[in-house]
Structure formats: C-alpha cells, structure tokens
Amino acid sequence: MEDKKILFSMDLNAMMAVEKIAKDMQRPQEDVLVDFMESNTAKIVYDDSNKLWWDGPDATAEEYESELAASKKC
C-alpha cells in the first residue's frame, strides 16, 4: 500500500474512533479529538509497525478508553 493510502487509512480510523468515543462519552467531537491526538493510543495508531489501525475504529476506541481508565486509577 502506498504511504498516502496508509496515512489516509490511519486518519480515517482515528476520526471514526473519535466519533464513537465522543458519542459514548457524550462529549463534543472537537474536544475528544484534541485529547485523543495527545494520547498514547494515537501514537500507536500512527505507528505502522503496531497495525492497530488494521483492527478498525472500534478497537482503537477500546484502546483509548482503556488508556483513560488506567490513567484514572493512578
């Protein structure tokens, strides 16, 4: 796959995950997007070696929600 197509797929996955997270948390998408892009989950999504983006937006949303839950326990 070309680099542009991979990046597009990663972006699409991230945006769809943000939409799901915003709906689940009842927060504005813009706020969730900012928080998401600063997260470790976003770093994983954009690291092609991890292939998280292959698993789709639901898996990405679950990873982010797990990250949030873990950070609240600390």
PDB file of C-alpha atoms in Angstrom:
ATOM      1  CA  MET A   1       0.000   0.000   0.000  1.00  0.00           C
ATOM      2  CA  GLU A   2       1.263   3.479  -0.770  1.00  0.00           C
ATOM      3  CA  ASP A   3       2.253   5.730   2.119  1.00  0.00           C
ATOM      4  CA  LYS A   4      -0.530   8.215   1.324  1.00  0.00           C
ATOM      5  CA  LYS A   5      -3.133   5.466   1.421  1.00  0.00           C
ATOM      6  CA  ILE A   6      -1.786   4.157   4.724  1.00  0.00           C
ATOM      7  CA  LEU A   7      -1.853   7.615   6.267  1.00  0.00           C
ATOM      8  CA  PHE A   8      -5.387   8.160   4.946  1.00  0.00           C
ATOM      9  CA  SER A   9      -6.466   4.852   6.498  1.00  0.00           C
ATOM     10  CA  MET A  10      -4.893   5.814   9.821  1.00  0.00           C
ATOM     11  CA  ASP A  11      -6.600   9.227   9.737  1.00  0.00           C
ATOM     12  CA  LEU A  12      -9.959   7.670   8.873  1.00  0.00           C
ATOM     13  CA  ASN A  13      -9.601   5.101  11.643  1.00  0.00           C
ATOM     14  CA  ALA A  14      -8.732   7.833  14.158  1.00  0.00           C
ATOM     15  CA  MET A  15     -11.657  10.036  13.109  1.00  0.00           C
ATOM     16  CA  MET A  16     -14.150   7.187  13.243  1.00  0.00           C
ATOM     17  CA  ALA A  17     -12.823   6.189  16.674  1.00  0.00           C
ATOM     18  CA  VAL A  18     -13.150   9.800  17.863  1.00  0.00           C
ATOM     19  CA  GLU A  19     -16.763   9.861  16.663  1.00  0.00           C
ATOM     20  CA  LYS A  20     -17.509   6.682  18.621  1.00  0.00           C
ATOM     21  CA  ILE A  21     -15.717   7.901  21.746  1.00  0.00           C
ATOM     22  CA  ALA A  22     -17.496  11.267  21.623  1.00  0.00           C
ATOM     23  CA  LYS A  23     -20.861   9.525  21.312  1.00  0.00           C
ATOM     24  CA  ASP A  24     -20.067   7.077  24.142  1.00  0.00           C
ATOM     25  CA  MET A  25     -18.806   9.830  26.445  1.00  0.00           C
ATOM     26  CA  GLN A  26     -21.378  12.405  25.323  1.00  0.00           C
ATOM     27  CA  ARG A  27     -18.652  14.966  24.648  1.00  0.00           C
ATOM     28  CA  PRO A  28     -18.071  17.243  21.644  1.00  0.00           C
ATOM     29  CA  GLN A  29     -16.002  15.572  18.917  1.00  0.00           C
ATOM     30  CA  GLU A  30     -13.625  18.531  18.811  1.00  0.00           C
ATOM     31  CA  ASP A  31     -12.724  18.082  22.492  1.00  0.00           C
ATOM     32  CA  VAL A  32     -12.310  14.336  22.136  1.00  0.00           C
ATOM     33  CA  LEU A  33     -10.154  14.788  19.042  1.00  0.00           C
ATOM     34  CA  VAL A  34      -7.731  17.075  20.889  1.00  0.00           C
ATOM     35  CA  ASP A  35      -7.477  14.662  23.825  1.00  0.00           C
ATOM     36  CA  PHE A  36      -7.192  11.643  21.551  1.00  0.00           C
ATOM     37  CA  MET A  37      -4.382  13.110  19.443  1.00  0.00           C
ATOM     38  CA  GLU A  38      -2.361  13.740  22.620  1.00  0.00           C
ATOM     39  CA  SER A  39      -2.830  10.155  23.819  1.00  0.00           C
ATOM     40  CA  ASN A  40      -0.614   7.094  23.649  1.00  0.00           C
ATOM     41  CA  THR A  41      -3.346   5.421  21.625  1.00  0.00           C
ATOM     42  CA  ALA A  42      -2.913   7.980  18.841  1.00  0.00           C
ATOM     43  CA  LYS A  43       0.820   7.308  18.840  1.00  0.00           C
ATOM     44  CA  ILE A  44       0.080   3.610  18.442  1.00  0.00           C
ATOM     45  CA  VAL A  45      -2.425   4.213  15.625  1.00  0.00           C
ATOM     46  CA  TYR A  46       0.107   6.277  13.674  1.00  0.00           C
ATOM     47  CA  ASP A  47       2.939   3.786  14.236  1.00  0.00           C
ATOM     48  CA  ASP A  48       2.512   1.438  11.302  1.00  0.00           C
ATOM     49  CA  SER A  49       4.546  -1.287  12.994  1.00  0.00           C
ATOM     50  CA  ASN A  50       1.760  -1.773  15.578  1.00  0.00           C
ATOM     51  CA  LYS A  51      -1.004  -2.191  12.967  1.00  0.00           C
ATOM     52  CA  LEU A  52      -3.709  -1.019  15.412  1.00  0.00           C
ATOM     53  CA  TRP A  53      -5.352   0.829  12.543  1.00  0.00           C
ATOM     54  CA  TRP A  54      -5.884  -2.546  10.817  1.00  0.00           C
ATOM     55  CA  ASP A  55      -8.275  -3.578  13.585  1.00  0.00           C
ATOM     56  CA  GLY A  56     -10.656  -0.714  12.891  1.00  0.00           C
ATOM     57  CA  PRO A  57     -12.127   2.193  14.818  1.00  0.00           C
ATOM     58  CA  ASP A  58     -13.868   0.061  17.452  1.00  0.00           C
ATOM     59  CA  ALA A  59     -10.559  -1.474  18.531  1.00  0.00           C
ATOM     60  CA  THR A  60      -8.955   1.971  18.549  1.00  0.00           C
ATOM     61  CA  ALA A  61     -11.790   3.390  20.668  1.00  0.00           C
ATOM     62  CA  GLU A  62     -11.496   0.477  23.098  1.00  0.00           C
ATOM     63  CA  GLU A  63      -7.743   1.017  23.394  1.00  0.00           C
ATOM     64  CA  TYR A  64      -8.251   4.717  24.109  1.00  0.00           C
ATOM     65  CA  GLU A  65     -10.985   4.059  26.668  1.00  0.00           C
ATOM     66  CA  SER A  66      -8.695   1.515  28.384  1.00  0.00           C
ATOM     67  CA  GLU A  67      -5.933   4.107  28.431  1.00  0.00           C
ATOM     68  CA  LEU A  68      -8.276   6.623  30.053  1.00  0.00           C
ATOM     69  CA  ALA A  69      -9.440   4.105  32.651  1.00  0.00           C
ATOM     70  CA  ALA A  70      -5.852   3.202  33.515  1.00  0.00           C
ATOM     71  CA  SER A  71      -4.861   6.847  33.888  1.00  0.00           C
ATOM     72  CA  LYS A  72      -7.765   7.478  36.280  1.00  0.00           C
ATOM     73  CA  LYS A  73      -6.642   4.607  38.508  1.00  0.00           C
ATOM     74  CA  CYS A  74      -3.220   6.183  39.019  1.00  0.00           C
TER      75      CYS A  74
END
